XYZ file of N, CA and C in Angstrom:
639
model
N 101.698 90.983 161.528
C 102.480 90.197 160.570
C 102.733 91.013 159.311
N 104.111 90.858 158.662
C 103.925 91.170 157.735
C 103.296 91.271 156.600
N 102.948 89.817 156.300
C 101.538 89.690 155.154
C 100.616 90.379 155.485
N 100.056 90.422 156.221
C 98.867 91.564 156.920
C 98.640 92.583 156.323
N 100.122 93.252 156.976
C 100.419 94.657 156.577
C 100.727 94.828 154.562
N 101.263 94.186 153.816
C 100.967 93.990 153.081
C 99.594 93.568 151.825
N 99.325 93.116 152.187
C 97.775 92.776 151.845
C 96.814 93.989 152.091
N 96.914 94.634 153.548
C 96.359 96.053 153.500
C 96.801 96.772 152.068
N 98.202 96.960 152.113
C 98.462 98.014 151.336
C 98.144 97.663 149.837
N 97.998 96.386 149.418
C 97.190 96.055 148.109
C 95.650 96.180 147.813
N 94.986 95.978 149.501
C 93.459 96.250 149.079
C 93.376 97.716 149.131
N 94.265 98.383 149.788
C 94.095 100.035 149.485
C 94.602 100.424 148.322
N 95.422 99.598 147.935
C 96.068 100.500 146.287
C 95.003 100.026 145.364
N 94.048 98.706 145.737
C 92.682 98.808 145.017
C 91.667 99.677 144.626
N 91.545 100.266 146.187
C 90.420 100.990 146.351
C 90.854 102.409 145.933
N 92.335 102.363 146.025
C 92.584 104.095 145.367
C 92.466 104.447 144.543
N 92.428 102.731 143.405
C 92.413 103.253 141.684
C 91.013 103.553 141.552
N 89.968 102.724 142.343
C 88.598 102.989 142.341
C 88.353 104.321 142.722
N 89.089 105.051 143.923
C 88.390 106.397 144.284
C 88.725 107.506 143.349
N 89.958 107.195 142.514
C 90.916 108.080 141.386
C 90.519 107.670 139.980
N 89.538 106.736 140.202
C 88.909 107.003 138.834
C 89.951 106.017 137.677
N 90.903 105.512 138.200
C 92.021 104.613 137.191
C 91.476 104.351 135.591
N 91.410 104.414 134.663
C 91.091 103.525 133.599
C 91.451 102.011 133.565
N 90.716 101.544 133.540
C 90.477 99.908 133.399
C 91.810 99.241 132.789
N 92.200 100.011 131.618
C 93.111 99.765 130.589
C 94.764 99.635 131.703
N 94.597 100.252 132.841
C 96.108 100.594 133.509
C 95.551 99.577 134.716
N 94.536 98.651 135.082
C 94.419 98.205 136.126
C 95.387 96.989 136.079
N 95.623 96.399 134.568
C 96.575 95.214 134.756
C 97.958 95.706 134.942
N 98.038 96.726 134.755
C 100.137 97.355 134.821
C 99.915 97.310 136.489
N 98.966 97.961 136.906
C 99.056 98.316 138.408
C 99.240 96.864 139.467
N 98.257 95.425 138.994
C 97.889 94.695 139.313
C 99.737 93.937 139.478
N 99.975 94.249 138.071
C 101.481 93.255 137.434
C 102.214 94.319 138.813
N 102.421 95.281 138.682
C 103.537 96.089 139.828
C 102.954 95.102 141.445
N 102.175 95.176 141.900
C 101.632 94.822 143.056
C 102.019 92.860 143.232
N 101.836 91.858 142.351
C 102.452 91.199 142.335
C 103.935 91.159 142.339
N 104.728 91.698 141.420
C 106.049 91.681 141.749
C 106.491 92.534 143.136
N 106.239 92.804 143.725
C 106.021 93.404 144.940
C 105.823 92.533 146.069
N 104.829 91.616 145.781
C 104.603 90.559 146.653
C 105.630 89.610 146.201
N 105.768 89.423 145.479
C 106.847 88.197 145.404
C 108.392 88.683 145.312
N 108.770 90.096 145.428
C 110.360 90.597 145.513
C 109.961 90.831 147.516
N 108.653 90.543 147.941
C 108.686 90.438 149.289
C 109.107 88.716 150.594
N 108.180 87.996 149.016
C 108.638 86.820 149.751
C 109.810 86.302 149.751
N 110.372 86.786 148.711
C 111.805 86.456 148.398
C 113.090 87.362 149.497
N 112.784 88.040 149.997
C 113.372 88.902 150.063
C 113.187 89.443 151.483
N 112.138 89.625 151.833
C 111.463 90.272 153.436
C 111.428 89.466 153.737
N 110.582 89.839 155.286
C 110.584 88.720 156.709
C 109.068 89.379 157.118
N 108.107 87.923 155.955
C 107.030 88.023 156.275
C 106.499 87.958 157.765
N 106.884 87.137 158.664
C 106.936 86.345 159.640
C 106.987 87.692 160.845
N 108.138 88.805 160.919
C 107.864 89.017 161.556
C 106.411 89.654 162.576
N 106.651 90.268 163.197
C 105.600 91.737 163.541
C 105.381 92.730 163.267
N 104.044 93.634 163.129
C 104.496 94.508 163.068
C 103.185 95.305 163.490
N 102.947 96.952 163.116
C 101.984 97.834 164.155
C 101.212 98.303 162.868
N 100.832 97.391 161.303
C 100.407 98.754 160.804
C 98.998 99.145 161.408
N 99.043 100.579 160.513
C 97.518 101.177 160.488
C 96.422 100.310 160.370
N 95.249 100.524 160.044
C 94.202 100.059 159.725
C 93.269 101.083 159.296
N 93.602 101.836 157.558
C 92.695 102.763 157.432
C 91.581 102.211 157.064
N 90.383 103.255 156.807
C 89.056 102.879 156.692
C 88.655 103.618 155.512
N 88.700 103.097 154.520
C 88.265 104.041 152.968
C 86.895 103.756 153.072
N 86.506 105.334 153.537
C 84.668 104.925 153.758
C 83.779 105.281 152.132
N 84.314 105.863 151.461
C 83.747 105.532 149.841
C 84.619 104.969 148.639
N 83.308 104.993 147.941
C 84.816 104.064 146.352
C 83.840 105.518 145.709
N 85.042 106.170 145.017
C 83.930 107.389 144.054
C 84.158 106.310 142.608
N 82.965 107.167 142.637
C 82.397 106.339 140.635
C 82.551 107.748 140.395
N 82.778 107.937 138.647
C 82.648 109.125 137.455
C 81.369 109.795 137.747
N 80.255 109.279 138.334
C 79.274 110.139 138.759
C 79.859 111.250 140.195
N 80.733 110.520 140.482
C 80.663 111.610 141.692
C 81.807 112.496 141.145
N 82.982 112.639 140.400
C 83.459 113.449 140.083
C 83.120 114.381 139.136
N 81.898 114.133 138.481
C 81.250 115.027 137.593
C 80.225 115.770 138.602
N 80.148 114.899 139.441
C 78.899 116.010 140.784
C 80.289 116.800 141.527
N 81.292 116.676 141.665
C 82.136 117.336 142.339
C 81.907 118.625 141.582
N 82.749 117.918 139.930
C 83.397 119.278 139.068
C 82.012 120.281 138.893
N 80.722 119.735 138.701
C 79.490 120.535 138.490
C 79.754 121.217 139.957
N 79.733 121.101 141.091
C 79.643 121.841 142.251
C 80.411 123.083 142.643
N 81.888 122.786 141.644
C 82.792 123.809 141.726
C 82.847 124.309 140.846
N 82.310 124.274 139.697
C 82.098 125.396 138.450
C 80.294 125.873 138.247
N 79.496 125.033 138.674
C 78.075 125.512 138.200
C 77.741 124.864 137.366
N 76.097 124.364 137.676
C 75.792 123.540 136.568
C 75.076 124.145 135.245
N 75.120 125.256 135.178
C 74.715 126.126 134.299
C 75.629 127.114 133.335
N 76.504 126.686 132.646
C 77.433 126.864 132.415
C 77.399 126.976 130.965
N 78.394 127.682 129.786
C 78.492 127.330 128.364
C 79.322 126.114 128.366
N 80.526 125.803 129.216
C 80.543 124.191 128.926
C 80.036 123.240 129.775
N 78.760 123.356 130.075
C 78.466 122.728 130.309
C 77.681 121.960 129.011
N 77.480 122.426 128.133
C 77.089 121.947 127.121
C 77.789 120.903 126.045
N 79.177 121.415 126.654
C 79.522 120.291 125.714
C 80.156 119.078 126.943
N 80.210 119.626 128.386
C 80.717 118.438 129.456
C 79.871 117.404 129.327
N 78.294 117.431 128.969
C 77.058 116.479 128.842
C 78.145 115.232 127.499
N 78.326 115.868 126.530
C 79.333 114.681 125.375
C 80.342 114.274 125.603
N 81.217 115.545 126.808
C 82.299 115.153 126.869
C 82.558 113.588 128.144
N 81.510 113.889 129.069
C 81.664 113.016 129.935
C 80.822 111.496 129.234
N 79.816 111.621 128.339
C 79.688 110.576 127.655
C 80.556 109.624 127.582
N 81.374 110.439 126.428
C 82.695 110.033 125.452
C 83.595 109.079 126.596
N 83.934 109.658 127.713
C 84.682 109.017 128.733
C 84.240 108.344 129.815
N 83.288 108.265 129.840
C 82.386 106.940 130.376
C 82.961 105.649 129.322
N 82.365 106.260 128.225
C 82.435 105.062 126.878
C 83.976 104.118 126.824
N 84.873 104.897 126.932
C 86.478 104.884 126.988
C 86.992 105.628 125.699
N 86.348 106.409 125.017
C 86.407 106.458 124.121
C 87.309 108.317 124.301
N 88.403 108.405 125.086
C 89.215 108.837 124.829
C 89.566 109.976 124.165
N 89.961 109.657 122.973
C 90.773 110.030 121.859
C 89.373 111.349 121.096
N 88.345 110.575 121.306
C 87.003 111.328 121.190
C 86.898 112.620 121.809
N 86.920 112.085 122.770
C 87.191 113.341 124.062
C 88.105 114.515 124.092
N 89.170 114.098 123.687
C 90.199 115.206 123.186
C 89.892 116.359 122.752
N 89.520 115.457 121.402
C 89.032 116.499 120.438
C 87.924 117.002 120.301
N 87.361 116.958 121.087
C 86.078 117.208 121.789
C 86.652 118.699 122.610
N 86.894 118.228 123.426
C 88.032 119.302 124.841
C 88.286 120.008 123.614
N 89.432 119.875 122.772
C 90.434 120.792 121.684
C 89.482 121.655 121.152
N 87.693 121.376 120.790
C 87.444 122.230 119.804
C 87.036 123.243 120.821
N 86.191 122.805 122.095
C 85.645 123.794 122.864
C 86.823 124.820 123.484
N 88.288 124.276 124.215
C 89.184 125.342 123.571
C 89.473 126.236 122.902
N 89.138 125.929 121.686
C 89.154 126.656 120.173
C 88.010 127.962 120.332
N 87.034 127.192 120.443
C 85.677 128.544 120.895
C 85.757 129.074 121.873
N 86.191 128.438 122.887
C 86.075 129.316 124.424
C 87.780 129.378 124.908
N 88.543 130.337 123.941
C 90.215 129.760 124.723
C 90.257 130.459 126.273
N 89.412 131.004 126.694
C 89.343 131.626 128.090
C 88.886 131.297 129.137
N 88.459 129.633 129.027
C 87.488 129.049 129.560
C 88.590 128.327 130.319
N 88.938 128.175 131.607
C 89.390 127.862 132.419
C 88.643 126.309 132.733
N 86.872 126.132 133.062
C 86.516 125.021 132.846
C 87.030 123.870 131.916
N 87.313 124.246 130.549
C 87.063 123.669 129.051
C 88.931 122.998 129.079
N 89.471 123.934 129.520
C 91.580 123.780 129.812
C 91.401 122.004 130.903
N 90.639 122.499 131.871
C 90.635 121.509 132.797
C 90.321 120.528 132.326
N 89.118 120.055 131.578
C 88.884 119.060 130.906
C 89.720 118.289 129.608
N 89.874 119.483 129.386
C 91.149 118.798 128.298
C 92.382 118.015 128.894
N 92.829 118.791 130.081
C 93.860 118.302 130.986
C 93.144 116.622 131.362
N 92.140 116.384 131.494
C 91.422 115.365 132.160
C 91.697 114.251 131.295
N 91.284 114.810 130.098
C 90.649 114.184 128.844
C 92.107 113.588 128.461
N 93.542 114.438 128.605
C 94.779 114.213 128.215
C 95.012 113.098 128.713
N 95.019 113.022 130.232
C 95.687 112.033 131.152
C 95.110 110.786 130.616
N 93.654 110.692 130.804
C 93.391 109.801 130.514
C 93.758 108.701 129.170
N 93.801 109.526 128.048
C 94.222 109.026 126.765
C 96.053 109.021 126.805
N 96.349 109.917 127.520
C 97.664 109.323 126.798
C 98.514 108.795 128.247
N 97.526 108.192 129.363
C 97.897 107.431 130.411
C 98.670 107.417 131.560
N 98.980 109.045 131.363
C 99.904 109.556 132.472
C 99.984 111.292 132.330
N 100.639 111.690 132.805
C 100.964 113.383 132.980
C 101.637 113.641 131.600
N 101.165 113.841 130.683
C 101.893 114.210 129.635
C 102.212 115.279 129.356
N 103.063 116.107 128.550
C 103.500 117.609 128.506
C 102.217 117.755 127.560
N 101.711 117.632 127.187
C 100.344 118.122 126.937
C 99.352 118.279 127.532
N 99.085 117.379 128.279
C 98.068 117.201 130.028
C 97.954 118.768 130.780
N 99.802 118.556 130.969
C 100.662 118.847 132.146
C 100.341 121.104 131.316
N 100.249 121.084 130.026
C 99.850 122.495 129.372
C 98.757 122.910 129.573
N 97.377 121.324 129.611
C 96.315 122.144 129.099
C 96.014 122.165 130.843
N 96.033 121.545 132.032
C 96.116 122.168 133.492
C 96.599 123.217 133.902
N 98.084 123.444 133.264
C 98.513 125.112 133.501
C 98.202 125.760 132.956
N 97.510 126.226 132.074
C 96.468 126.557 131.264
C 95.289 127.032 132.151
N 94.902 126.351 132.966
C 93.547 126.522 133.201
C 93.859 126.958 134.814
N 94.980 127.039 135.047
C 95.253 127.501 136.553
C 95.721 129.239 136.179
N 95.962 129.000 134.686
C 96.090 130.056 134.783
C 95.496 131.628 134.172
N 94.312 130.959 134.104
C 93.103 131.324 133.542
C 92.014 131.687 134.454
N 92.638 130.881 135.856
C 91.772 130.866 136.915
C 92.117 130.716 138.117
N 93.552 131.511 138.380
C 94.449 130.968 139.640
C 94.342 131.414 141.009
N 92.488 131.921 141.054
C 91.776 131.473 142.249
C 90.934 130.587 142.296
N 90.610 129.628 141.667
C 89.569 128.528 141.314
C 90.192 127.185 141.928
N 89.512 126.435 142.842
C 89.720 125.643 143.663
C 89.949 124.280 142.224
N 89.102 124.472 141.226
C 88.876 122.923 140.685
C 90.104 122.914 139.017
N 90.749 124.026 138.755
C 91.841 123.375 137.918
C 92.722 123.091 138.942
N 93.233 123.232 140.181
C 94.417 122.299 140.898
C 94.085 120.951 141.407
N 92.611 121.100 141.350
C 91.964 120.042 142.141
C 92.538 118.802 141.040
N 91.732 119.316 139.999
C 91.891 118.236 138.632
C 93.288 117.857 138.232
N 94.043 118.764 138.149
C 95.855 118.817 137.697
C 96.457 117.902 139.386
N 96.029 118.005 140.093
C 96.111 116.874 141.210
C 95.970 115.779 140.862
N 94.445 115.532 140.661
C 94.224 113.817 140.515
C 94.715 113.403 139.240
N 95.524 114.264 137.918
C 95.914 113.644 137.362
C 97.575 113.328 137.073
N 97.913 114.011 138.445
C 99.441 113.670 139.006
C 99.394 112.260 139.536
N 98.150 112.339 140.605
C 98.384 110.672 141.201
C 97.857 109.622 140.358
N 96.867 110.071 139.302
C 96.868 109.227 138.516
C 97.799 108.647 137.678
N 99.054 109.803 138.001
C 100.259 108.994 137.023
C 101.104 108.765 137.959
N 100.827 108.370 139.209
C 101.664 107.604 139.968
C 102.325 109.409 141.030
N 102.037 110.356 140.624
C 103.134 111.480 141.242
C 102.278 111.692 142.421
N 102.632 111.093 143.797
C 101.276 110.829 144.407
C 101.846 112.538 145.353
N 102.720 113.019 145.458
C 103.325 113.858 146.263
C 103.002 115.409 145.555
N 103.275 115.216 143.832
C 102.300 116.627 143.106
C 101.245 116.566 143.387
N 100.123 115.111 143.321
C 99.378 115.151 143.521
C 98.437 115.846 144.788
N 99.453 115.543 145.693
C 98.737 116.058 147.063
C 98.806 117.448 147.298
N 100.205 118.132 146.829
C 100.239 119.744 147.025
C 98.975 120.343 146.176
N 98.852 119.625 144.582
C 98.161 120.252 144.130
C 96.458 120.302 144.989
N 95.950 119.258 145.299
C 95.101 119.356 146.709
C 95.099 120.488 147.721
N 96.201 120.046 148.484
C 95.972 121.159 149.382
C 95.845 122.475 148.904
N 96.818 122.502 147.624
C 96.046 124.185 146.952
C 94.800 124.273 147.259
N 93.973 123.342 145.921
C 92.727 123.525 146.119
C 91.823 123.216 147.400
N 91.940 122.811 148.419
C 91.612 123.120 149.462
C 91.579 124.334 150.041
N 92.668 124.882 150.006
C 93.265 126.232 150.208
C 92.440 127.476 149.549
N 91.929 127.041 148.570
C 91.280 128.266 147.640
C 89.759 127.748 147.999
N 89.113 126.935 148.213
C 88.172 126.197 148.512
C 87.170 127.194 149.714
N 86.030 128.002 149.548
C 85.759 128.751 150.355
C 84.967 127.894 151.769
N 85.588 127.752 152.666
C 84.871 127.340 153.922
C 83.501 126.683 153.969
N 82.820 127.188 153.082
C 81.060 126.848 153.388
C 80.548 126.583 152.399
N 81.681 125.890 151.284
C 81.627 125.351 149.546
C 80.844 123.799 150.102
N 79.979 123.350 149.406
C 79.256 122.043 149.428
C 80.493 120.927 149.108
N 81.692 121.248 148.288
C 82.288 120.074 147.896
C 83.811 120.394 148.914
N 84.092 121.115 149.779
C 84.829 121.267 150.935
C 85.070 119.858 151.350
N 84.219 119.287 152.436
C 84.159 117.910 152.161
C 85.026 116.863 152.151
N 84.591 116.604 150.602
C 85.111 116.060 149.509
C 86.391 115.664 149.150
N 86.931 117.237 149.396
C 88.486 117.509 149.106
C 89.308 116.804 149.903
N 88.976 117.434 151.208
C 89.285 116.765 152.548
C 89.536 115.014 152.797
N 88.384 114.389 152.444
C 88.395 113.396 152.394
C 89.041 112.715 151.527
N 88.977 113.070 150.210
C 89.966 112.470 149.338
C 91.587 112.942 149.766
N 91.914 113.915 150.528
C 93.341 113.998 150.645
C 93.472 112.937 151.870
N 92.715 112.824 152.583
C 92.794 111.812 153.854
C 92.773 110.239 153.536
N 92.351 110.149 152.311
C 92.919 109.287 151.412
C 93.714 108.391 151.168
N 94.546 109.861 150.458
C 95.342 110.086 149.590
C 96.622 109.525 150.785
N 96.584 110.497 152.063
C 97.446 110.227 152.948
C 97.431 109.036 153.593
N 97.001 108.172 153.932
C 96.650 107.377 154.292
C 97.368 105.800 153.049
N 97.240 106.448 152.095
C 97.739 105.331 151.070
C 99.527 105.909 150.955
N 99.715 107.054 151.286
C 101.117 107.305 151.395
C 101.692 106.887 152.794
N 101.077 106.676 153.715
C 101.619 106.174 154.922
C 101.831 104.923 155.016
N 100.797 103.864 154.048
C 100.660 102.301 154.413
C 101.725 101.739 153.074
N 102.218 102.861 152.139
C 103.115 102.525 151.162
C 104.333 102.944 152.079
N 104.788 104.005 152.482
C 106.206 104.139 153.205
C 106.012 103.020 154.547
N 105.069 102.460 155.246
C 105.682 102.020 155.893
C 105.675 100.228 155.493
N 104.898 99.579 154.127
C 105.666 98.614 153.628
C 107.047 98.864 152.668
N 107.466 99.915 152.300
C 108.801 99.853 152.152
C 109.939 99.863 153.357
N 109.580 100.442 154.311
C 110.619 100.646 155.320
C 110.665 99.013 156.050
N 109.653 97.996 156.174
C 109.477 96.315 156.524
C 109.991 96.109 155.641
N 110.522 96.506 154.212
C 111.276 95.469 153.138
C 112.771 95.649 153.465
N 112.726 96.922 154.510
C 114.523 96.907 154.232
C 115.090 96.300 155.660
């Protein structure tokens, strides 16, 4: 049925903001899109008929603990920023954003070579200013290019494409980092799974648009 297939694709666009880390603050825009969606469906589609979808299986929800065990896995937990990632990931637990920035901005300032410190800022961007911003979108190329064999600035400049909805940058930038990702890396994995995801929420979205037409 159509509702079915629908309803899937809302408890997965749930669980994606959960595995992508969403800020709380964007869960009602996402929530408001997903309703008008359902209701430009009832109006409009043919709930009633049949149909074959998928049935994926999102076997984790990641929490901020696991993307800070990711990013520690692909940079080292012994690190000079790691000293300030201990405040910085505070700060953004807290929601406190704007903190974070300038937090990111100063360790920049001391370490401008720090490919880690670019990434976080990129992190720190999205989050505060709620999408891919040309500032985000600097301090990620920045850090890819500081480090443009390092699996975890594409990784990061990824999830904060799909975090702004660019679910298709998002994924190339993935498979980069997959790509650079050495075979017998502990967070290999990881990657994998989150692009299987990732795909998986792009398949159950194209194929409730193609039932609306």
């Amino acid at each position: 049925m159509g509702w079915v297939a629908l309803a899937m694709v809302a408890v997965l666009a749930a669980g994606l903001m959960l595995i992508l880390r969403v800020p709380r603050l964007l869960w009602t825009i996402a929530a408001a899109a997903l309703m008008l969606g359902c209701a430009g469906y009832a109006i409009q589609g043919s709930p009633n008929l049949p149909s074959a979808a998928p049935r994926p299986q999102v076997k984790s929800i990641e929490t901020a603990p696991e993307l800070i065990a990711l990013r520690t896995q692909m940079w080292g937990g012994f690190t000079v920023e790691s000293q300030y990632e201990v405040a910085f990931d505070a700060l953004m637990r807290s929601g406190a954003a704007a903190s974070a920035v300038k937090l990111a901005i100063a360790g920049v300032t001391k370490y401008p070579d720090s490919a880690e410190l670019w990434t976080d800022l990129g992190s720190a961007l999205v989050t505060h200013d709620g999408s891919m911003s040309p500032s985000a979108r600097f301090a990620f190329d920045r850090a890819v290019a500081l480090a443009p064999q390092h699996p975890a600035p594409r990784f990061f400049r990824g999830l904060g494409h799909i975090q702004s909805g660019r679910l298709d940058d998002g994924r190339a930038d993935w498979l980069k980092a997959l790509e650079l990702t050495p075979a017998n890396a502990p967070y290999r994995a990881g990657i994998v799974e989150r692009i299987a995801v990732l795909d998986q929420f792009i398949a159950m979205a194209a194929q409730a648009r193609a039932e609306q037409q």
